[in-house]
Amino acid sequence: SASVSEHSGLTQGKPWPLGATWDGHGVNFAVVSAHAKSLELCLFDAQGQSEVSRTPLPGRTHDVWHGHLEGAAPGSIYGYRADGPWRAGRGQRFNAHKLLLDPSARDIVGQFEWRDEHFGADRHHAHHRDARDNAAFALKARVVDDAYDWGGDVHPHTPLSQTVLYELHVKGFSKLHAEIPEALRGSYAGLASDAAIAHLRRLGITAVNLLPVQMHLDEQRLSRLGLSNYWGYNTIGFFCTEPRLASGASGLNPRDEFRAMVKRLHRAGIEVILDVV
């Protein structure tokens, strides 16, 4: 297929911020790799199924590869391919046949399934690259408009000497609470409900420490058994909210439902601390 630069003006761009950043005119892409020989930006159709273009990122600043795609907008779906050395004993397993998820992705699309195509090494010859392309099955990143009306939100800044910390699991805390509306139980919106906040305040809580809320995968063994990982300790996207903890209430996407929860807790004088794995 034709390269992106022939049609959309892929220029050097900037090394910061990492990830995909929309500036109103286009999108700046930046990703770190110390040992890659080239990094290609791969764009996909609106369904995230067909790879419509592929071109090397033209800029490199130290270990950050970057490029600015004029005319690109929120909703664009993309991934990367990295080419470089194959030195398995040194932990270098570059394989351009494999589509890579942006580690700084703010939104992830697709349903992950464990398939041999995802593995960089040949399953029968561990020191050889696997030449199958996994793009059709891989998770992909989607560009977002990161603007959000925080409505004057203020971090409570409770002194540590006065902090009462409550570690909780978003789903487990609110799933069985009889006073939380049933449609909101087990979700960000459930934790932000009047009943949940009243319960926390009765306990004297000043901060909630949320067990992992980042998007995660289920272990291959659990998937084969038809089970899922409740705790979320297999992070795949450190900057993406776990969609399975969203209620969809009020038509909000998981990202905005999470931010609305933070605003609501802050207004109640409760800080929000994240457990990151």
Short mmCIF file of C-alpha atoms in Angstrom, two decimals:
data_model
loop_
_atom_site.label_atom_id
_atom_site.label_comp_id
_atom_site.label_asym_id
_atom_site.label_seq_id
_atom_site.Cartn_x
_atom_site.Cartn_y
_atom_site.Cartn_z
CA SER A 1 0.00 0.00 0.00
CA ALA A 2 1.07 3.62 -0.42
CA SER A 3 2.96 5.16 2.45
CA VAL A 4 1.19 7.58 4.79
CA SER A 5 3.63 10.34 3.95
CA GLU A 6 2.53 10.40 0.29
CA HIS A 7 -1.01 11.31 1.30
CA SER A 8 -1.02 12.87 4.74
CA GLY A 9 2.28 14.64 5.31
CA LEU A 10 4.13 12.59 7.91
CA THR A 11 6.78 14.98 9.22
CA GLN A 12 9.40 14.83 11.99
CA GLY A 13 7.07 15.80 14.82
CA LYS A 14 8.21 15.93 18.46
CA PRO A 15 9.54 13.40 20.98
CA TRP A 16 7.11 14.50 23.69
CA PRO A 17 4.56 13.70 24.93
CA LEU A 18 4.77 9.95 24.39
CA GLY A 19 1.81 8.28 22.74
CA ALA A 20 -0.54 9.79 20.17
CA THR A 21 -1.39 13.46 20.79
CA TRP A 22 -3.96 15.37 18.74
CA ASP A 23 -3.16 19.09 18.38
CA GLY A 24 -6.17 20.17 16.34
CA HIS A 25 -4.29 19.89 13.05
CA GLY A 26 -2.95 16.36 13.17
CA VAL A 27 -1.53 13.75 15.50
CA ASN A 28 1.97 13.52 16.94
CA PHE A 29 3.18 9.96 17.50
CA ALA A 30 6.10 9.20 19.86
CA VAL A 31 7.34 5.86 21.15
CA VAL A 32 10.52 4.66 22.87
CA SER A 33 12.89 1.98 21.60
CA ALA A 34 16.59 1.98 22.35
CA HIS A 35 17.60 -0.81 19.95
CA ALA A 36 15.14 -0.74 17.04
CA LYS A 37 16.59 -0.14 13.57
CA SER A 38 13.28 1.25 12.33
CA LEU A 39 9.79 1.87 13.69
CA GLU A 40 6.78 1.90 11.38
CA LEU A 41 3.45 3.60 12.04
CA CYS A 42 0.61 1.36 10.84
CA LEU A 43 -2.85 2.83 10.30
CA PHE A 44 -6.04 0.77 10.15
CA ASP A 45 -9.58 1.17 8.89
CA ALA A 46 -12.39 2.33 11.18
CA GLN A 47 -13.07 -1.26 12.29
CA GLY A 48 -9.41 -1.86 13.15
CA GLN A 49 -9.28 -4.85 10.81
CA SER A 50 -7.48 -3.83 7.63
CA GLU A 51 -4.04 -2.22 7.63
CA VAL A 52 -4.40 0.65 5.17
CA SER A 53 -0.92 2.19 5.36
CA ARG A 54 2.51 1.69 6.84
CA THR A 55 5.47 4.06 6.94
CA PRO A 56 8.59 4.60 9.08
CA LEU A 57 8.49 7.27 11.76
CA PRO A 58 10.90 9.89 10.36
CA GLY A 59 12.14 11.48 13.59
CA ARG A 60 14.41 10.13 16.30
CA THR A 61 15.55 11.99 19.41
CA HIS A 62 17.79 9.81 21.59
CA ASP A 63 15.64 6.68 22.08
CA VAL A 64 12.33 8.27 21.12
CA TRP A 65 10.98 7.70 17.60
CA HIS A 66 8.43 10.26 16.46
CA GLY A 67 6.43 11.74 13.61
CA HIS A 68 3.51 14.13 13.05
CA LEU A 69 0.68 13.06 10.77
CA GLU A 70 -1.08 16.12 9.34
CA GLY A 71 -4.85 15.69 9.05
CA ALA A 72 -5.06 12.70 11.40
CA ALA A 73 -7.75 13.03 14.06
CA PRO A 74 -9.24 11.39 17.16
CA GLY A 75 -10.68 8.01 16.25
CA SER A 76 -7.68 7.00 14.14
CA ILE A 77 -6.63 3.42 14.87
CA TYR A 78 -2.96 2.53 14.78
CA GLY A 79 -0.15 0.22 15.88
CA TYR A 80 3.60 -0.06 15.41
CA ARG A 81 6.03 -2.49 13.82
CA ALA A 82 9.60 -2.48 15.08
CA ASP A 83 12.51 -3.97 13.16
CA GLY A 84 15.85 -4.67 14.77
CA PRO A 85 18.16 -7.37 16.07
CA TRP A 86 17.06 -10.88 16.97
CA ARG A 87 19.26 -11.83 19.91
CA ALA A 88 17.03 -13.93 22.11
CA GLY A 89 19.75 -14.51 24.69
CA ARG A 90 20.04 -10.73 25.21
CA GLY A 91 16.32 -10.13 25.32
CA GLN A 92 16.19 -8.55 21.86
CA ARG A 93 13.36 -10.13 19.89
CA PHE A 94 12.44 -7.62 17.21
CA ASN A 95 9.96 -9.02 14.73
CA ALA A 96 8.36 -6.69 12.17
CA HIS A 97 5.79 -9.38 11.35
CA LYS A 98 4.10 -8.55 14.67
CA LEU A 99 1.92 -5.50 15.25
CA LEU A 100 2.79 -3.84 18.56
CA LEU A 101 0.43 -1.95 20.85
CA ASP A 102 1.52 1.56 21.79
CA PRO A 103 2.60 1.33 25.46
CA SER A 104 1.28 4.88 25.92
CA ALA A 105 -2.11 4.18 24.29
CA ARG A 106 -4.99 6.14 25.84
CA ASP A 107 -7.68 3.94 24.28
CA ILE A 108 -7.41 0.30 23.14
CA VAL A 109 -9.71 -1.40 20.65
CA GLY A 110 -10.30 -5.06 19.91
CA GLN A 111 -10.88 -8.23 21.89
CA PHE A 112 -7.70 -10.06 22.77
CA GLU A 113 -7.53 -13.80 22.21
CA TRP A 114 -4.55 -16.02 22.81
CA ARG A 115 -3.18 -17.17 19.44
CA ASP A 116 0.18 -18.51 18.30
CA GLU A 117 0.43 -15.61 15.84
CA HIS A 118 1.05 -13.20 18.72
CA PHE A 119 4.30 -14.86 19.77
CA GLY A 120 7.47 -13.42 18.28
CA ALA A 121 9.40 -16.68 18.37
CA ASP A 122 8.54 -19.88 16.54
CA ARG A 123 6.80 -22.11 19.09
CA HIS A 124 8.79 -25.15 17.88
CA HIS A 125 12.12 -23.37 17.30
CA ALA A 126 12.48 -20.83 20.11
CA HIS A 127 15.53 -19.14 18.58
CA HIS A 128 13.80 -18.36 15.27
CA ARG A 129 11.40 -15.54 14.42
CA ASP A 130 7.81 -16.47 13.75
CA ALA A 131 6.97 -15.07 10.31
CA ARG A 132 3.18 -15.00 10.65
CA ASP A 133 1.49 -11.59 10.72
CA ASN A 134 -0.73 -11.03 13.77
CA ALA A 135 -2.28 -7.68 12.79
CA ALA A 136 -5.74 -9.10 12.12
CA PHE A 137 -5.96 -10.37 15.72
CA ALA A 138 -3.87 -7.81 17.62
CA LEU A 139 -5.13 -5.15 20.00
CA LYS A 140 -4.71 -1.66 18.55
CA ALA A 141 -4.58 1.86 19.91
CA ARG A 142 -7.08 4.60 19.09
CA VAL A 143 -6.29 8.31 19.10
CA VAL A 144 -8.41 10.28 21.59
CA ASP A 145 -9.22 13.91 22.18
CA ASP A 146 -7.89 14.21 25.70
CA ALA A 147 -9.82 17.38 26.56
CA TYR A 148 -12.07 17.02 29.60
CA ASP A 149 -14.00 19.51 31.69
CA TRP A 150 -12.77 18.92 35.23
CA GLY A 151 -15.14 21.63 36.46
CA GLY A 152 -12.69 23.20 38.89
CA ASP A 153 -11.74 19.85 40.41
CA VAL A 154 -9.28 20.23 43.29
CA HIS A 155 -7.11 17.48 44.79
CA PRO A 156 -7.94 17.30 48.54
CA HIS A 157 -4.25 17.14 49.62
CA THR A 158 -5.04 15.52 52.95
CA PRO A 159 -1.89 15.49 55.15
CA LEU A 160 -0.47 11.98 55.54
CA SER A 161 -0.78 12.31 59.31
CA GLN A 162 -4.56 12.64 58.89
CA THR A 163 -5.02 10.15 56.06
CA VAL A 164 -7.26 7.13 56.51
CA LEU A 165 -6.59 4.89 53.51
CA TYR A 166 -9.08 2.28 52.31
CA GLU A 167 -7.82 -0.24 49.75
CA LEU A 168 -10.66 -1.52 47.59
CA HIS A 169 -11.53 -3.30 44.37
CA VAL A 170 -13.89 -1.18 42.27
CA LYS A 171 -16.09 -4.15 41.37
CA GLY A 172 -15.95 -5.99 44.67
CA PHE A 173 -16.67 -2.92 46.80
CA SER A 174 -19.86 -1.91 45.07
CA LYS A 175 -21.18 -5.17 43.61
CA LEU A 176 -23.14 -6.28 46.66
CA HIS A 177 -24.02 -2.90 48.18
CA ALA A 178 -27.82 -2.98 48.39
CA GLU A 179 -28.21 0.81 48.37
CA ILE A 180 -26.25 1.33 45.14
CA PRO A 181 -28.51 1.24 42.05
CA GLU A 182 -28.22 -2.23 40.56
CA ALA A 183 -27.17 -0.93 37.12
CA LEU A 184 -24.18 0.82 38.71
CA ARG A 185 -22.92 -1.95 40.97
CA GLY A 186 -19.42 -3.17 40.24
CA SER A 187 -18.43 -0.06 38.31
CA TYR A 188 -16.69 3.31 38.51
CA ALA A 189 -20.11 4.96 38.60
CA GLY A 190 -21.09 2.66 41.47
CA LEU A 191 -18.09 3.78 43.51
CA ALA A 192 -19.08 7.38 42.79
CA SER A 193 -22.71 6.88 43.84
CA ASP A 194 -24.26 8.68 46.79
CA ALA A 195 -24.61 5.42 48.74
CA ALA A 196 -20.96 4.43 48.25
CA ILE A 197 -19.65 7.85 49.23
CA ALA A 198 -21.92 8.00 52.28
CA HIS A 199 -20.56 4.63 53.39
CA LEU A 200 -16.95 5.78 53.00
CA ARG A 201 -17.59 8.99 54.88
CA ARG A 202 -19.28 7.14 57.75
CA LEU A 203 -16.09 5.10 58.08
CA GLY A 204 -13.99 8.27 58.16
CA ILE A 205 -12.14 7.40 54.94
CA THR A 206 -10.03 10.20 53.42
CA ALA A 207 -8.48 8.26 50.51
CA VAL A 208 -9.34 5.20 48.45
CA ASN A 209 -6.51 3.07 47.09
CA LEU A 210 -7.93 1.35 44.01
CA LEU A 211 -6.68 -2.09 43.08
CA PRO A 212 -5.70 -2.15 39.38
CA VAL A 213 -8.07 -0.17 37.14
CA GLN A 214 -5.80 -0.23 34.08
CA MET A 215 -6.80 -2.39 31.11
CA HIS A 216 -5.47 -5.92 31.61
CA LEU A 217 -5.40 -9.33 29.98
CA ASP A 218 -6.51 -12.66 31.40
CA GLU A 219 -3.86 -15.39 31.63
CA GLN A 220 -3.87 -17.93 28.83
CA ARG A 221 -4.70 -20.73 31.26
CA LEU A 222 -7.73 -18.88 32.63
CA SER A 223 -8.97 -18.06 29.14
CA ARG A 224 -8.84 -21.72 28.18
CA LEU A 225 -10.96 -22.51 31.23
CA GLY A 226 -13.49 -19.79 30.36
CA LEU A 227 -12.45 -17.75 33.40
CA SER A 228 -11.14 -14.22 33.88
CA ASN A 229 -8.63 -12.52 36.18
CA TYR A 230 -10.59 -10.66 38.85
CA TRP A 231 -7.68 -8.65 40.26
CA GLY A 232 -6.27 -7.10 37.10
CA TYR A 233 -2.59 -7.72 37.69
CA ASN A 234 -1.69 -8.30 34.00
CA THR A 235 -1.62 -4.74 32.70
CA ILE A 236 -1.71 -4.28 28.91
CA GLY A 237 -2.44 -0.54 28.85
CA PHE A 238 -1.15 1.59 31.73
CA PHE A 239 -3.03 4.68 30.49
CA CYS A 240 -6.34 2.96 29.65
CA THR A 241 -9.16 2.38 32.07
CA GLU A 242 -10.37 -1.21 32.30
CA PRO A 243 -13.64 -1.25 30.28
CA ARG A 244 -15.00 -4.21 32.26
CA LEU A 245 -15.31 -1.89 35.28
CA ALA A 246 -17.48 0.65 33.44
CA SER A 247 -21.27 0.71 33.67
CA GLY A 248 -21.93 2.75 30.53
CA ALA A 249 -24.26 4.89 32.60
CA SER A 250 -25.12 8.35 31.27
CA GLY A 251 -23.62 7.37 27.92
CA LEU A 252 -20.07 7.91 29.14
CA ASN A 253 -17.17 5.93 27.76
CA PRO A 254 -15.02 4.10 30.38
CA ARG A 255 -12.42 6.88 30.37
CA ASP A 256 -14.93 9.63 31.15
CA GLU A 257 -16.86 7.48 33.63
CA PHE A 258 -13.59 7.03 35.52
CA ARG A 259 -12.82 10.75 35.46
CA ALA A 260 -16.36 11.58 36.62
CA MET A 261 -15.79 9.17 39.53
CA VAL A 262 -12.58 10.97 40.49
CA LYS A 263 -14.34 14.35 40.40
CA ARG A 264 -17.17 13.05 42.56
CA LEU A 265 -14.84 11.52 45.16
CA HIS A 266 -12.73 14.68 45.29
CA ARG A 267 -15.84 16.78 45.92
CA ALA A 268 -16.54 14.49 48.89
CA GLY A 269 -13.02 15.15 50.22
CA ILE A 270 -11.76 11.68 49.27
CA GLU A 271 -8.42 11.29 47.47
CA VAL A 272 -7.94 8.65 44.77
CA ILE A 273 -4.73 6.61 44.72
CA LEU A 274 -4.02 3.98 42.08
CA ASP A 275 -2.35 0.62 42.56
CA VAL A 276 -0.07 0.29 39.52
CA VAL A 277 1.58 -3.04 38.69
#
